[in-house]
C-alpha positions as a Python dict, from the first residue, in 0.01 Angstrom:
ca = {
    (1, 'M'): (0, 0, 0),
    (2, 'E'): (278, 242, 87),
    (3, 'L'): (409, 212, -269),
    (4, 'M'): (78, 350, -393),
    (5, 'Y'): (113, 653, -168),
    (6, 'E'): (472, 701, -281),
    (7, 'H'): (357, 687, -642),
    (8, 'L'): (91, 947, -568),
    (9, 'R'): (348, 1177, -409),
    (10, 'C'): (606, 1157, -686),
    (11, 'G'): (375, 1331, -933),
    (12, 'G'): (360, 1706, -968),
    (13, 'I'): (-9, 1748, -879),
    (14, 'I'): (-235, 1596, -614),
    (15, 'N'): (-612, 1652, -616),
    (16, 'L'): (-759, 1594, -272),
    (17, 'D'): (-1114, 1580, -140),
    (18, 'E'): (-1314, 1420, 139),
    (19, 'T'): (-1674, 1314, 195),
    (20, 'P'): (-1875, 1178, 490),
    (21, 'V'): (-1927, 802, 505),
    (22, 'Q'): (-2107, 581, 755),
    (23, 'V'): (-1899, 289, 880),
    (24, 'L'): (-2056, -11, 1055),
    (25, 'K'): (-1915, -215, 1341),
    (26, 'E'): (-1602, -6, 1388),
    (27, 'P'): (-1442, -84, 1727),
    (28, 'G'): (-1503, 187, 1984),
    (29, 'R'): (-1741, 392, 1767),
    (30, 'E'): (-2118, 401, 1721),
    (31, 'N'): (-2257, 306, 1381),
    (32, 'T'): (-2412, 652, 1354),
    (33, 'T'): (-2080, 830, 1407),
    (34, 'K'): (-1969, 1026, 1102),
    (35, 'S'): (-1648, 910, 934),
    (36, 'Y'): (-1477, 1030, 618),
    (37, 'M'): (-1350, 884, 296),
    (38, 'W'): (-1065, 1090, 155),
    (39, 'V'): (-972, 1060, -210),
    (40, 'A'): (-634, 1160, -349),
    (41, 'C'): (-567, 1164, -722),
    (42, 'R'): (-262, 1184, -939),
    (43, 'S'): (-349, 1243, -1304),
    (44, 'G'): (-133, 1242, -1616),
    (45, 'T'): (17, 943, -1795),
    (46, 'K'): (50, 733, -1477),
    (47, 'P'): (-262, 819, -1278),
    (48, 'V'): (-364, 680, -943),
    (49, 'V'): (-671, 724, -726),
    (50, 'L'): (-636, 644, -356),
    (51, 'F'): (-928, 611, -117),
    (52, 'H'): (-819, 673, 241),
    (53, 'Y'): (-1059, 606, 526),
    (54, 'A'): (-1032, 816, 843),
    (55, 'P'): (-1264, 875, 1140),
    (56, 'S'): (-1194, 1248, 1116),
    (57, 'R'): (-1202, 1540, 875),
    (58, 'A'): (-908, 1708, 1048),
    (59, 'G'): (-636, 1868, 841),
    (60, 'R'): (-380, 1627, 986),
    (61, 'I'): (-539, 1350, 779),
    (62, 'A'): (-469, 1543, 461),
    (63, 'A'): (-111, 1591, 579),
    (64, 'E'): (-75, 1216, 637),
    (65, 'I'): (-196, 1141, 285),
    (66, 'V'): (22, 1399, 115),
    (67, 'G'): (330, 1316, 322),
    (68, 'D'): (651, 1463, 180),
    (69, 'F'): (490, 1565, -149),
    (70, 'K'): (618, 1879, -318),
    (71, 'G'): (413, 2031, -597),
    (72, 'V'): (60, 2157, -658),
    (73, 'L'): (-217, 2056, -418),
    (74, 'Q'): (-562, 2124, -561),
    (75, 'T'): (-861, 2123, -326),
    (76, 'D'): (-1190, 2293, -253),
    (77, 'G'): (-1215, 2571, 3),
    (78, 'Y'): (-1241, 2355, 316),
    (79, 'A'): (-1035, 2525, 587),
    (80, 'G'): (-874, 2196, 687),
    (81, 'Y'): (-649, 2225, 382),
    (82, 'N'): (-519, 2571, 467),
    (83, 'A'): (-220, 2472, 678),
    (84, 'L'): (-113, 2204, 433),
    (85, 'G'): (-157, 2438, 138),
    (86, 'G'): (75, 2688, 303),
    (87, 'S'): (352, 2434, 362),
    (88, 'E'): (695, 2481, 209),
    (89, 'G'): (718, 2331, -137),
    (90, 'I'): (342, 2318, -191),
    (91, 'V'): (144, 2547, -419),
    (92, 'H'): (-224, 2548, -324),
    (93, 'A'): (-468, 2558, -618),
    (94, 'G'): (-841, 2612, -573),
    (95, 'C'): (-1163, 2498, -734),
    (96, 'L'): (-1361, 2727, -963),
    (97, 'V'): (-1657, 2489, -963),
    (98, 'H'): (-1710, 2552, -592),
    (99, 'V'): (-1711, 2926, -658),
    (100, 'R'): (-1969, 2875, -930),
    (101, 'R'): (-2188, 2663, -702),
    (102, 'K'): (-2214, 2946, -451),
    (103, 'F'): (-2348, 3178, -721),
    (104, 'M'): (-2579, 2908, -853),
    (105, 'D'): (-2731, 2887, -504),
    (106, 'V'): (-2805, 3259, -526),
    (107, 'L'): (-2960, 3220, -869),
    (108, 'K'): (-3180, 2933, -754),
    (109, 'A'): (-3302, 3146, -462),
    (110, 'G'): (-3467, 3367, -721),
    (111, 'S'): (-3380, 3716, -599),
    (112, 'K'): (-3433, 3955, -891),
    (113, 'K'): (-3228, 4223, -718),
    (114, 'K'): (-2924, 3997, -709),
    (115, 'K'): (-2980, 3823, -1042),
    (116, 'G'): (-2773, 4068, -1247),
    (117, 'T'): (-2445, 4022, -1062),
    (118, 'T'): (-2500, 3651, -1017),
    (119, 'S'): (-2585, 3584, -1382),
    (120, 'T'): (-2285, 3785, -1495),
    (121, 'M'): (-2053, 3581, -1273),
    (122, 'I'): (-2195, 3251, -1396),
    (123, 'D'): (-2171, 3361, -1760),
    (124, 'L'): (-1807, 3466, -1720),
    (125, 'I'): (-1718, 3135, -1556),
    (126, 'A'): (-1893, 2952, -1840),
    (127, 'K'): (-1673, 3139, -2088),
    (128, 'L'): (-1365, 3022, -1899),
    (129, 'Y'): (-1478, 2662, -1929),
    (130, 'R'): (-1554, 2698, -2298),
    (131, 'L'): (-1195, 2811, -2348),
    (132, 'E'): (-1065, 2507, -2161),
    (133, 'S'): (-1295, 2271, -2349),
    (134, 'R'): (-1189, 2406, -2684),
    (135, 'A'): (-821, 2380, -2595),
    (136, 'R'): (-853, 2015, -2491),
    (137, 'K'): (-1071, 1928, -2788),
    (138, 'D'): (-830, 2087, -3035),
    (139, 'G'): (-531, 1921, -2873),
    (140, 'F'): (-349, 2236, -2765),
    (141, 'S'): (12, 2188, -2662),
    (142, 'P'): (110, 2294, -2308),
    (143, 'E'): (255, 2614, -2451),
    (144, 'E'): (-63, 2686, -2646),
    (145, 'I'): (-272, 2630, -2334),
    (146, 'L'): (-62, 2879, -2139),
    (147, 'N'): (-87, 3134, -2421),
    (148, 'M'): (-464, 3090, -2440),
    (149, 'R'): (-498, 3139, -2067),
    (150, 'T'): (-279, 3448, -2069),
    (151, 'E'): (-453, 3611, -2363),
    (152, 'K'): (-814, 3506, -2300),
    (153, 'A'): (-871, 3345, -1961),
    (154, 'R'): (-682, 3592, -1744),
    (155, 'P'): (-881, 3896, -1870),
    (156, 'L'): (-1204, 3710, -1788),
    (157, 'L'): (-1078, 3627, -1440),
    (158, 'N'): (-973, 3989, -1390),
    (159, 'K'): (-1324, 4097, -1481),
    (160, 'I'): (-1473, 3850, -1232),
    (161, 'Y'): (-1239, 3979, -963),
    (162, 'E'): (-1339, 4339, -1033),
    (163, 'I'): (-1706, 4248, -993),
    (164, 'I'): (-1632, 4071, -665),
    (165, 'L'): (-1448, 4372, -523),
    (166, 'K'): (-1712, 4617, -644),
    (167, 'S'): (-2006, 4415, -513),
    (168, 'A'): (-1864, 4286, -185),
    (169, 'G'): (-1887, 4624, -11),
    (170, 'S'): (-2251, 4683, -100),
    (171, 'I'): (-2400, 4337, -37),
    (172, 'P'): (-2493, 4218, 315),
    (173, 'P'): (-2229, 3957, 407),
    (174, 'T'): (-2489, 3724, 560),
    (175, 'S'): (-2696, 3706, 239),
    (176, 'L'): (-2645, 3423, -11),
    (177, 'L'): (-2479, 3660, -255),
    (178, 'G'): (-2266, 3808, 21),
    (179, 'K'): (-2148, 3461, 119),
    (180, 'A'): (-2076, 3372, -243),
    (181, 'L'): (-1871, 3688, -291),
    (182, 'S'): (-1684, 3633, 35),
    (183, 'Y'): (-1603, 3274, -59),
    (184, 'A'): (-1479, 3374, -404),
    (185, 'L'): (-1267, 3654, -260),
    (186, 'G'): (-1110, 3426, -1),
    (187, 'Q'): (-1029, 3161, -261),
    (188, 'W'): (-908, 3398, -530),
    (189, 'P'): (-529, 3351, -496),
    (190, 'R'): (-583, 2975, -534),
    (191, 'I'): (-836, 3005, -816),
    (192, 'T'): (-583, 3172, -1046),
    (193, 'V'): (-305, 2917, -990),
    (194, 'Y'): (-420, 2703, -1284),
    (195, 'L'): (-335, 2983, -1527),
    (196, 'E'): (37, 2911, -1485),
    (197, 'N'): (26, 2532, -1513),
    (198, 'P'): (-104, 2365, -1831),
    (199, 'A'): (-146, 2034, -1649),
    (200, 'L'): (-399, 2189, -1409),
    (201, 'T'): (-769, 2237, -1470),
    (202, 'P'): (-969, 2521, -1311),
    (203, 'D'): (-1135, 2284, -1064),
    (204, 'N'): (-1101, 1982, -838),
    (205, 'N'): (-1351, 1770, -1029),
    (206, 'I'): (-1105, 1485, -1082),
    (207, 'A'): (-1117, 1411, -709),
    (208, 'E'): (-1489, 1469, -669),
    (209, 'N'): (-1571, 1246, -965),
    (210, 'A'): (-1363, 965, -818),
    (211, 'Y'): (-1639, 913, -563),
    (212, 'V'): (-1880, 789, -828),
    (213, 'L'): (-1787, 425, -772),
    (214, 'S'): (-1831, 430, -396),
    (215, 'L'): (-2148, 639, -407),
    (216, 'W'): (-2297, 406, -667),
    (217, 'A'): (-2225, 108, -444),
    (218, 'V'): (-2389, 276, -146),
    (219, 'K'): (-2698, 361, -353),
    (220, 'I'): (-2758, -4, -443),
    (221, 'G'): (-2757, -99, -78),
    (222, 'Y'): (-2405, -196, 18),
    (223, 'S'): (-2267, -90, 352),
    (224, 'V'): (-1916, 17, 442),
    (225, 'V'): (-1749, -171, 723),
    (226, 'L'): (-1387, -236, 814),
    (227, 'R'): (-1215, -569, 763),
    (228, 'E'): (-857, -664, 835),
    (229, 'E'): (-769, -876, 536),
    (230, 'P'): (-454, -938, 332),
    (231, 'M'): (-421, -778, -7),
    (232, 'P'): (-523, -1000, -300),
    (233, 'A'): (-250, -1153, -511),
    (234, 'R'): (-136, -962, -817),
    (235, 'P'): (-323, -1062, -1133),
    (236, 'S'): (-138, -1282, -1378),
    (237, 'T'): (82, -1089, -1619),
    (238, 'A'): (-57, -1312, -1893),
    (239, 'S'): (-385, -1125, -1879),
    (240, 'S'): (-471, -956, -2207),
    (241, 'K'): (-576, -639, -2026),
    (242, 'P'): (-349, -457, -1778),
    (243, 'P'): (-499, -374, -1439),
    (244, 'K'): (-661, -36, -1410),
    (245, 'P'): (-427, 211, -1238),
    (246, 'I'): (-649, 270, -939),
    (247, 'I'): (-729, 131, -602),
    (248, 'L'): (-1084, 4, -607),
    (249, 'I'): (-1292, -13, -293),
    (250, 'L'): (-1499, -324, -240),
    (251, 'L'): (-1806, -239, -37),
    (252, 'T'): (-1946, -548, 126),
    (253, 'T'): (-2244, -648, 339),
    (254, 'S'): (-2036, -915, 513),
    (255, 'T'): (-2039, -903, 893),
    (256, 'N'): (-1802, -1194, 959),
    (257, 'S'): (-1554, -965, 1130),
    (258, 'S'): (-1556, -645, 1328),
    (259, 'K'): (-1348, -495, 1048),
    (260, 'N'): (-1497, -525, 707),
    (261, 'F'): (-1342, -265, 475),
    (262, 'L'): (-1143, -428, 194),
    (263, 'M'): (-905, -239, -33),
    (264, 'H'): (-905, -436, -357),
    (265, 'N'): (-673, -439, -657),
    (266, 'A'): (-424, -232, -461),
    (267, 'V'): (-92, -393, -549),
    (268, 'P'): (-43, -349, -926),
    (269, 'I'): (61, -6, -1047),
    (270, 'W'): (240, 16, -1378),
    (271, 'K'): (553, -104, -1545),
    (272, 'N'): (809, 174, -1560),
    (273, 'S'): (635, 375, -1290),
    (274, 'C'): (844, 613, -1082),
    (275, 'H'): (915, 325, -844),
    (276, 'G'): (1002, 72, -1113),
    (277, 'I'): (713, -157, -1026),
    (278, 'S'): (622, -401, -1300),
}
């Protein structure tokens, strides 16, 4: 397992997120106690997705996962990431999707008075994503992506920032719009980090989307419990298809043990990975 964490840390970018999860029959804890599943992703040519269970959402858990990593850490605005994001050797990137969600909440509330500013913000963010989509679709080189962001994305972000500064002083901070503006302002230094790194996206969706498998399993009725069990043997190298470069979580209804959480398919990484694992 440690090799998987080492592989995660030797990339240049880690996307990190966490979500509540209910764990059954965990020693010393009630079944109704809230626990957390953390997901850490390394993208690129040798990607990995790690699911890390913890009974807490504390920032120290994020620090344990990241370890001695040096590079870009991309997260949402949860305050538990602040200390880690400010560590030496780490550049903290933010999530534009979370900024957008705050303004979408305002729009859904239906206030006509606030609709103008909110709609403008959402439209400008949409333009940023259209630029990114077009660049990926047209196969832009890293240099072309940086040029596009400098020439087109940065002016849009500057316009968004101007609106935030102009509106923040005149909107009640406790209103939905006030909270959206405050969140965007607080996250702004992190939001713009992606402009300088062609390997980054404007958001942390890679980590959030990694939860699809576990959430799907929960929806069909499986429960998460902890099980102390040895890792499965590595699949035969004669297999026509290489193992997927992720750790899969097997969610089981088994209650044969007080610990019933099985990490599955965790050993194989890739030939010629940064640790030379074949």
